[in-house]
mmCIF file of C-alpha atoms and ligand atoms in Angstrom:
data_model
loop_
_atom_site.group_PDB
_atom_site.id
_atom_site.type_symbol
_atom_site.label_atom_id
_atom_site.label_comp_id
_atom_site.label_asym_id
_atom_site.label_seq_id
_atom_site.Cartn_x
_atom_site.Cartn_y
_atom_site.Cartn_z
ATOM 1 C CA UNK A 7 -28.875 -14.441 53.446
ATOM 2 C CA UNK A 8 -28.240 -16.965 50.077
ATOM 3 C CA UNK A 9 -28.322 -20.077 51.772
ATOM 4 C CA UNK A 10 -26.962 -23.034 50.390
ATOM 5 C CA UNK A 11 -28.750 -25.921 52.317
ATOM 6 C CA UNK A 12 -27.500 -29.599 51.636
ATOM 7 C CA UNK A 13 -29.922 -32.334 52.462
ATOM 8 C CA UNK A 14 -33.043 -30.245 51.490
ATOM 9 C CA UNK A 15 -34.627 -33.225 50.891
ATOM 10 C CA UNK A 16 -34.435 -34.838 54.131
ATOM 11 C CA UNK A 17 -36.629 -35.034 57.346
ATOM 12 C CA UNK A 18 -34.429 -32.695 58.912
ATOM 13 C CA UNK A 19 -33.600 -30.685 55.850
ATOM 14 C CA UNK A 20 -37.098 -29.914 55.046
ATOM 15 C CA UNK A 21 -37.786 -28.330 58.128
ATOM 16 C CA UNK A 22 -34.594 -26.467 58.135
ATOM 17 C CA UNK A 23 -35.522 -24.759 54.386
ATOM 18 C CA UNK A 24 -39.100 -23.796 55.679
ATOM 19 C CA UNK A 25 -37.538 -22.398 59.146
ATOM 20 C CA UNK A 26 -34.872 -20.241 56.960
ATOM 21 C CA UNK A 27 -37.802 -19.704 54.163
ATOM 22 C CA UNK A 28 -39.681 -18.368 57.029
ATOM 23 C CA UNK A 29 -37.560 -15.792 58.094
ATOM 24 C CA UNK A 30 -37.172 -14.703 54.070
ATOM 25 C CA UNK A 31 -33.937 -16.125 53.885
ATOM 26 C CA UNK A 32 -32.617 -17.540 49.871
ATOM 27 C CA UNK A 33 -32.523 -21.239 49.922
ATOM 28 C CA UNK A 34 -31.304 -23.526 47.538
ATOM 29 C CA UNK A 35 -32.172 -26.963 48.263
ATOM 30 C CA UNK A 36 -30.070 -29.630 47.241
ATOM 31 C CA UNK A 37 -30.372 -33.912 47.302
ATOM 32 C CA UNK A 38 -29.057 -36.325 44.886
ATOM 33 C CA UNK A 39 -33.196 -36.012 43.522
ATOM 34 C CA UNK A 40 -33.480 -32.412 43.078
ATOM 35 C CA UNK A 41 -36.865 -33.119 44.563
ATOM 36 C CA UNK A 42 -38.026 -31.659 47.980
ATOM 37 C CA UNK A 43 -41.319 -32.374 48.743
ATOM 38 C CA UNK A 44 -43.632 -30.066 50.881
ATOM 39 C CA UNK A 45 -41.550 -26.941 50.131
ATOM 40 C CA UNK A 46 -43.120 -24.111 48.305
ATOM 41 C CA UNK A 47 -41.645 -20.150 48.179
ATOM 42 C CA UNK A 48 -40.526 -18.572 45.745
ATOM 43 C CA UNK A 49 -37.449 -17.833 47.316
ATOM 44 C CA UNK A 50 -36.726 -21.410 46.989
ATOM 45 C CA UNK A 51 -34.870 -23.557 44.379
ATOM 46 C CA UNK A 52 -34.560 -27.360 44.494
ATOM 47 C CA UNK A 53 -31.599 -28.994 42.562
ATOM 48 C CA UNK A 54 -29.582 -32.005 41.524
ATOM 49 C CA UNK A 55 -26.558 -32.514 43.220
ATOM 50 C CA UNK A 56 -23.801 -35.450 44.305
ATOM 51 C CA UNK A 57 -22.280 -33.495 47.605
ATOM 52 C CA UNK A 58 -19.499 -36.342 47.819
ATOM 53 C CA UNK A 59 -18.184 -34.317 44.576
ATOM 54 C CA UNK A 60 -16.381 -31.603 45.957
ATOM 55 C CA UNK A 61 -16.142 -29.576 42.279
ATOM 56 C CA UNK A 62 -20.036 -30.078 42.614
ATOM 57 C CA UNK A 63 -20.574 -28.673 45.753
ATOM 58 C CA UNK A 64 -17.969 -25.297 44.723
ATOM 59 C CA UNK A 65 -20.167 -25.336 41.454
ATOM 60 C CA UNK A 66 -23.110 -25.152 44.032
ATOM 61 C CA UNK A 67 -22.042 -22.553 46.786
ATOM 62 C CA UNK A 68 -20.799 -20.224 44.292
ATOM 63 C CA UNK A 69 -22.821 -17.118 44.768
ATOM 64 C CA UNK A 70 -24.257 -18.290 48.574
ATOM 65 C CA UNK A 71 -23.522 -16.269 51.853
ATOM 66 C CA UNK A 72 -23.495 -19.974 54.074
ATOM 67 C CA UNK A 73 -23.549 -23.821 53.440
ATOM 68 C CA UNK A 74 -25.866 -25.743 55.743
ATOM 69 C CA UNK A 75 -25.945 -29.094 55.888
ATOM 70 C CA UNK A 76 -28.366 -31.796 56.673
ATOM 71 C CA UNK A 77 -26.773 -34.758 54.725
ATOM 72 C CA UNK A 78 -27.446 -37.938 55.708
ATOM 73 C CA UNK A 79 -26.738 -41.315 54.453
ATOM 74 C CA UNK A 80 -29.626 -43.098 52.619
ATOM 75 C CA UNK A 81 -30.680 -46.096 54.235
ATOM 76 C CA UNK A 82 -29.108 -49.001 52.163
ATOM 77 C CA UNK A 83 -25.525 -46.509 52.459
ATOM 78 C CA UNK A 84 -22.495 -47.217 54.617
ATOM 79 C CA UNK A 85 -22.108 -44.361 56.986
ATOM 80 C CA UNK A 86 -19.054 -44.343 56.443
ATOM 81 C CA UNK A 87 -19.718 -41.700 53.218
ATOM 82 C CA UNK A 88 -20.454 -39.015 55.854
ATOM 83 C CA UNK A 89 -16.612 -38.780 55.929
ATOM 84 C CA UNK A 90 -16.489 -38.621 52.299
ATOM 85 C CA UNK A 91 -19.790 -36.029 52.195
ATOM 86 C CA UNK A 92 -17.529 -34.140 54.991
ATOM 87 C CA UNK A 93 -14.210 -34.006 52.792
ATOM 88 C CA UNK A 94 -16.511 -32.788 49.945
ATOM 89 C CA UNK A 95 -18.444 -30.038 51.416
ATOM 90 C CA UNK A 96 -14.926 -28.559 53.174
ATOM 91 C CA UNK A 97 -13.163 -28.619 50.297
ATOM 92 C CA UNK A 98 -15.787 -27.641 47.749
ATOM 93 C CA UNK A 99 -16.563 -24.620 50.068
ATOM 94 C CA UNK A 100 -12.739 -23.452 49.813
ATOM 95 C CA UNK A 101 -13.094 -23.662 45.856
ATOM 96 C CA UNK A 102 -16.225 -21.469 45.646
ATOM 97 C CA UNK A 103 -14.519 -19.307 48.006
ATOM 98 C CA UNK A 104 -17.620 -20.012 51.134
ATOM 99 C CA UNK A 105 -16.669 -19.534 54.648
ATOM 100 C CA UNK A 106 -19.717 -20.433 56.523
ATOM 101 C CA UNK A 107 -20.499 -23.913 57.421
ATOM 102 C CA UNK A 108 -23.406 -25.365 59.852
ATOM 103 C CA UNK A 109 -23.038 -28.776 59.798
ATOM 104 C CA UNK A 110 -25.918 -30.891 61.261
ATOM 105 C CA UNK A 111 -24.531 -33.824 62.852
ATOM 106 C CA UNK A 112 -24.793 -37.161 65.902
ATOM 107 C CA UNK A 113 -25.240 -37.067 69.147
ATOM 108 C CA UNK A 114 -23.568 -39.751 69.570
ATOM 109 C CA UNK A 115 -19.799 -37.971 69.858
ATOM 110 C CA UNK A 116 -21.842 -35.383 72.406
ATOM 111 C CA UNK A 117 -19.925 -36.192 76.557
ATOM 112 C CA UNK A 118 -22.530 -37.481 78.765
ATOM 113 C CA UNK A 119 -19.686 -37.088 81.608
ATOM 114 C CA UNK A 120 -15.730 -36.147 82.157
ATOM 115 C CA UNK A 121 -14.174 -39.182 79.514
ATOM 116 C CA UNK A 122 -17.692 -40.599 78.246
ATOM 117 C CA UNK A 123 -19.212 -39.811 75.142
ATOM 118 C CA UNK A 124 -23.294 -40.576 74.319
ATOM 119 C CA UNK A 125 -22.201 -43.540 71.628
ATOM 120 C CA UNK A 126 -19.742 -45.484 74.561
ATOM 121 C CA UNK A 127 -22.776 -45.673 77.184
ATOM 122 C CA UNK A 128 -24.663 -49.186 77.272
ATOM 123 C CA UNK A 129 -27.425 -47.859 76.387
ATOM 124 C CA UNK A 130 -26.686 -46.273 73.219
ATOM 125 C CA UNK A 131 -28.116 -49.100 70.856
ATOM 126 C CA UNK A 132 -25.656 -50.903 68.974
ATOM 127 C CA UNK A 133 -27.504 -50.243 65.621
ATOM 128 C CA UNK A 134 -26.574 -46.876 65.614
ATOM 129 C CA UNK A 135 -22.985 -47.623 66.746
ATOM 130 C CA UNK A 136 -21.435 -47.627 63.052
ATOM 131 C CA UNK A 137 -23.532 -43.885 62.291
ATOM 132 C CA UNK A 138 -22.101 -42.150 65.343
ATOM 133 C CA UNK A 139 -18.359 -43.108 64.955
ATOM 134 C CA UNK A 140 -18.704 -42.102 60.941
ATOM 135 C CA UNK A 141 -20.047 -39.154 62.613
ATOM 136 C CA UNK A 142 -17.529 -38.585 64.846
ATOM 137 C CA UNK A 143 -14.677 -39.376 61.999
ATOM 138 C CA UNK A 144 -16.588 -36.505 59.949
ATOM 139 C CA UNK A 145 -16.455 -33.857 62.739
ATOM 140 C CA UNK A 146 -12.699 -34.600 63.078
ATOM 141 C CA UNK A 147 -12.515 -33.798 59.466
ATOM 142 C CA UNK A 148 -14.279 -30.317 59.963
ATOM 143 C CA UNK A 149 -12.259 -29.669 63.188
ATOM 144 C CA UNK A 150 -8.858 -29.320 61.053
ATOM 145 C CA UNK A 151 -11.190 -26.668 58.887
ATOM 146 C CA UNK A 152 -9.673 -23.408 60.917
ATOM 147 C CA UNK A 153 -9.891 -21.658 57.920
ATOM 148 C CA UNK A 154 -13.770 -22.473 57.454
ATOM 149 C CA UNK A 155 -15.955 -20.591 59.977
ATOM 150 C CA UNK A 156 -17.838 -24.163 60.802
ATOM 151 C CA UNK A 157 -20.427 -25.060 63.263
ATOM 152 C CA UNK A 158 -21.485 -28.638 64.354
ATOM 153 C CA UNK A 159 -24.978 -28.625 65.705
ATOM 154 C CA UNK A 160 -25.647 -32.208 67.234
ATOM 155 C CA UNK A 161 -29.232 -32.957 67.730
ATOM 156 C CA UNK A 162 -30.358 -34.536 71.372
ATOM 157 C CA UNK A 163 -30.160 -37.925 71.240
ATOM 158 C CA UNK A 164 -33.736 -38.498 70.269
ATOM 159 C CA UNK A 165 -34.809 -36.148 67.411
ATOM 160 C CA UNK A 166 -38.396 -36.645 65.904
ATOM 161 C CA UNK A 167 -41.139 -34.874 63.636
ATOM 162 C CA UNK A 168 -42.817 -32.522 66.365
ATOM 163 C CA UNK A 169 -43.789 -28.601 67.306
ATOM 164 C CA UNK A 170 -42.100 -26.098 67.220
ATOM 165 C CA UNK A 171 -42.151 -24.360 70.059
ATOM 166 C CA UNK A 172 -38.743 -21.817 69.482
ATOM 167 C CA UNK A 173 -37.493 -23.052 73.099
ATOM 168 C CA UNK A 174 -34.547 -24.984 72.759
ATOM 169 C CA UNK A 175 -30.792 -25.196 74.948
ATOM 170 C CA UNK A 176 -27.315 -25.725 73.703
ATOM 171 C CA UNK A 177 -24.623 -27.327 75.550
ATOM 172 C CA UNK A 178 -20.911 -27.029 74.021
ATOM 173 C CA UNK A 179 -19.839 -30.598 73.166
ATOM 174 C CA UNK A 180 -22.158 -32.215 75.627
ATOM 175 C CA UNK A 181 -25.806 -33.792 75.100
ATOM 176 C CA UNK A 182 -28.319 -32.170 76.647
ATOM 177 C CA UNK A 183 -31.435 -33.520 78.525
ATOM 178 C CA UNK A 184 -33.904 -32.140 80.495
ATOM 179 C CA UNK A 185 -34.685 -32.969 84.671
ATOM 180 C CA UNK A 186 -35.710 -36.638 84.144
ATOM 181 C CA UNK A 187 -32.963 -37.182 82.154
ATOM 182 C CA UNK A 188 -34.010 -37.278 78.694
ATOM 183 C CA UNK A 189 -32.105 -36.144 75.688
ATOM 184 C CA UNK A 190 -34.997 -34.662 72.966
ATOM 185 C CA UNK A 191 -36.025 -32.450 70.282
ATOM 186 C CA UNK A 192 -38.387 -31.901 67.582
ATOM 187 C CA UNK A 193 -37.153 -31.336 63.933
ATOM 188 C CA UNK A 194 -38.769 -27.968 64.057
ATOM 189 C CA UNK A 195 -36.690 -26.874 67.053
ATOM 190 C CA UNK A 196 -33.859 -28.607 65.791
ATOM 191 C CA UNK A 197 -34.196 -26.306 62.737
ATOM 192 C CA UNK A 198 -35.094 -22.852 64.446
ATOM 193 C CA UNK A 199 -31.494 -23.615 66.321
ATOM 194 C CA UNK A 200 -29.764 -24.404 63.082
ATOM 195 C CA UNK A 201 -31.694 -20.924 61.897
ATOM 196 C CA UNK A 202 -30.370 -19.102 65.170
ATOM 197 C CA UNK A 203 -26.775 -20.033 65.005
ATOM 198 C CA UNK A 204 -26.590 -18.959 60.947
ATOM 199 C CA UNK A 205 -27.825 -15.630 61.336
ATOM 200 C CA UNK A 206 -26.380 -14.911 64.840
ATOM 201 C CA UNK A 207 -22.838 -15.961 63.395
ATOM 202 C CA UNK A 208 -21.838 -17.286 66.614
ATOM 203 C CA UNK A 209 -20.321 -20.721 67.441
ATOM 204 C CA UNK A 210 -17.522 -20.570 65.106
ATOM 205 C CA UNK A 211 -15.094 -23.036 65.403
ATOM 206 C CA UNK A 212 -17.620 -25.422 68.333
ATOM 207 C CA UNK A 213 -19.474 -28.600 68.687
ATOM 208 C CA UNK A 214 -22.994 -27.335 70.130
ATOM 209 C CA UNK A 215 -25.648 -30.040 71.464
ATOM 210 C CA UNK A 216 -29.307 -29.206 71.289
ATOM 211 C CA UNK A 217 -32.349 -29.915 73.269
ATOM 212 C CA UNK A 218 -34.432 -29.151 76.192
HETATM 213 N N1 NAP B 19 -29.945 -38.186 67.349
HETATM 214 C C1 NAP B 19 -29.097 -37.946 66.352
HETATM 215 O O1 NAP B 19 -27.906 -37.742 66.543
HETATM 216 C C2 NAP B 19 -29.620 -37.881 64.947
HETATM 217 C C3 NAP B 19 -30.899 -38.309 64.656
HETATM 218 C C4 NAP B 19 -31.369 -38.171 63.356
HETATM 219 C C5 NAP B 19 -30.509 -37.677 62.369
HETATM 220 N N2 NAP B 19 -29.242 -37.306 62.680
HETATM 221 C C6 NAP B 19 -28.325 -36.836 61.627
HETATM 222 O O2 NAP B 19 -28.879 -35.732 60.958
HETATM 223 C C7 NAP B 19 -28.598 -35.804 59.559
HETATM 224 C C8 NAP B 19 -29.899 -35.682 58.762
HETATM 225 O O3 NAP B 19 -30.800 -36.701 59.171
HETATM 226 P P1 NAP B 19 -32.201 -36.968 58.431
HETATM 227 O O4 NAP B 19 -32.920 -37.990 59.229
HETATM 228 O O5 NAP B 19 -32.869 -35.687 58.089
HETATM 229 O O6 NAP B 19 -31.654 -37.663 57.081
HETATM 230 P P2 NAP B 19 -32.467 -38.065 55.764
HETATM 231 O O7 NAP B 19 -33.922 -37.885 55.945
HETATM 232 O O8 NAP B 19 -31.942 -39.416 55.345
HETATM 233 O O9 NAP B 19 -31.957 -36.977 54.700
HETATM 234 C C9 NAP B 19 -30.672 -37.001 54.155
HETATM 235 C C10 NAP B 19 -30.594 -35.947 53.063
HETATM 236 O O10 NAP B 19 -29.284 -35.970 52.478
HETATM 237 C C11 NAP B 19 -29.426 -36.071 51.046
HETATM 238 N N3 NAP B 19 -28.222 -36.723 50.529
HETATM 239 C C12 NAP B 19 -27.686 -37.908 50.937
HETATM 240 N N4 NAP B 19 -26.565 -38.160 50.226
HETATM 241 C C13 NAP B 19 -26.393 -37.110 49.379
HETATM 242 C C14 NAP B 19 -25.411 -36.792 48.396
HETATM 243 N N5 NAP B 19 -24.376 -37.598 48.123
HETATM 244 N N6 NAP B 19 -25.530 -35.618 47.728
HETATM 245 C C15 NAP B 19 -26.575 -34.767 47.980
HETATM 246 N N7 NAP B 19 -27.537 -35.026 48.878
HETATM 247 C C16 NAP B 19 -27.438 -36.188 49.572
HETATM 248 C C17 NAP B 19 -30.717 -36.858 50.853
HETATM 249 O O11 NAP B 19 -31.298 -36.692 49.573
HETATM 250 P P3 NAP B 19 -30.999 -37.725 48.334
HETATM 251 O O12 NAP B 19 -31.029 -39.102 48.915
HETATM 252 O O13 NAP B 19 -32.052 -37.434 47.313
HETATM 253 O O14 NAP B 19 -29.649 -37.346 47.860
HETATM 254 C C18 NAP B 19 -31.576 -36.164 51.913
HETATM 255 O O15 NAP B 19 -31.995 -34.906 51.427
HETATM 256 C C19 NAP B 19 -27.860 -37.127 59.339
HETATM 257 O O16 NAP B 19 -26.477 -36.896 59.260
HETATM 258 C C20 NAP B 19 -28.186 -37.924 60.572
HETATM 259 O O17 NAP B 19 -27.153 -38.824 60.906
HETATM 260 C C21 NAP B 19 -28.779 -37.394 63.948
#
């Protein structure tokens, strides 16, 4: 598969290009630096691109079988340009003609019970409060996409540099956490489920949590 991958550059994006590099997938890597560090195949191509340009991103997925996303606001950027990086990707996908979106997003909008999502529990810290309702505002954006063949793939609610170990659950719009309660995954598994759901074609049109 000719995989478009936005965020290439990223913690998460890295290990998403290596886990579809892996299984001799076509990347091209994309972040505002054309720069991904720590990724070398000659099936891969890092370049320059603004994904809140949505004539940039059709320029981009011309000639790809799938978009996959691991955008992510930089540090000093109000999260609120997720919406805007959302808008972009949809509509730049419909230009180049794309269908296939996996869209790496919060845990945050993930139910933790009947009416409760992750982000409206006390213990969700308050820091992260402004990321998961741009987050949510973003997936509400892709959920009007029926003529997009989207995925959202939330991460657990911790997600770190770890192993991969291939093991990994998915829960449809809920978080998922093991026994003892506790929502986690490494990047690498994070990345062999973003891997899984692209080439298996399933979970079109659904909000999937991840974790153990
Ligand atoms: N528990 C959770 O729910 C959880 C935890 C962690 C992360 N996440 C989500 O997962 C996603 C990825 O996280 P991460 O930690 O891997 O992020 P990250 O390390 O900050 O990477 C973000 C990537 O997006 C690129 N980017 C940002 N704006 C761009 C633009 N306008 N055009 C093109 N590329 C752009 C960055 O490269 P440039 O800056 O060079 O453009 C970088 O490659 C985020 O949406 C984050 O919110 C969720």
């Amino acid at each position: 598969m000719r995989v478009l991958l936005l965020g290439a550059s990223g913690r998460i994006g890295r290990r998403v290009a290596t886990e579809l590099l892996d299984r001799g997938h076509e990347v091209t890597g994309v972040s505002r630096s054309g720069t991904v560090e720590g990724v070398d195949d000659p099936s891969f191509v890092a370049v320059s691109g603004d994904a809140t340009d949505p004539d940039a991103v059709a320029r981009l997925a011309t000639g790809h079988d799938a978009v996959a996303s691991a955008l992510g606001p930089g540090e000093d950027e109000d999260p609120a340009v997720l919406v805007e990086l959302m808008d972009a990707v949809v509509e730049g996908m419909r230009r180049a003609s794309v269908d296939r979106l996996v869209w790496t997003g919060g845990a945050g909008g993930l139910y933790v019970g009947p009416d409760t999502r992750l982000v409206e529990t006390d213990e969700f810290p308050d820091e992260w409060e402004g990321l998961a309702r741009s987050a949510i505002e973003a997936y509400e954006v892709l959920a009007e996409a029926d003529d997009l063949e989207w995925t959202y793939l939330a991460p657990a609610a911790v997600i770190e540099p770890g192993e991969r170990t291939g093991d990994y659950r998915t829960a449809e719009g809920e978080l998922v956490a093991d026994e003892e309660g506790d929502s986690y995954i490494s990047m690498e598994d994070f990345a062999v489920a973003l891997a899984d759901v692209l080439e298996s074609g399933e979970a079109v049109h659904t909000c999937l949590g991840t974790g153990y």
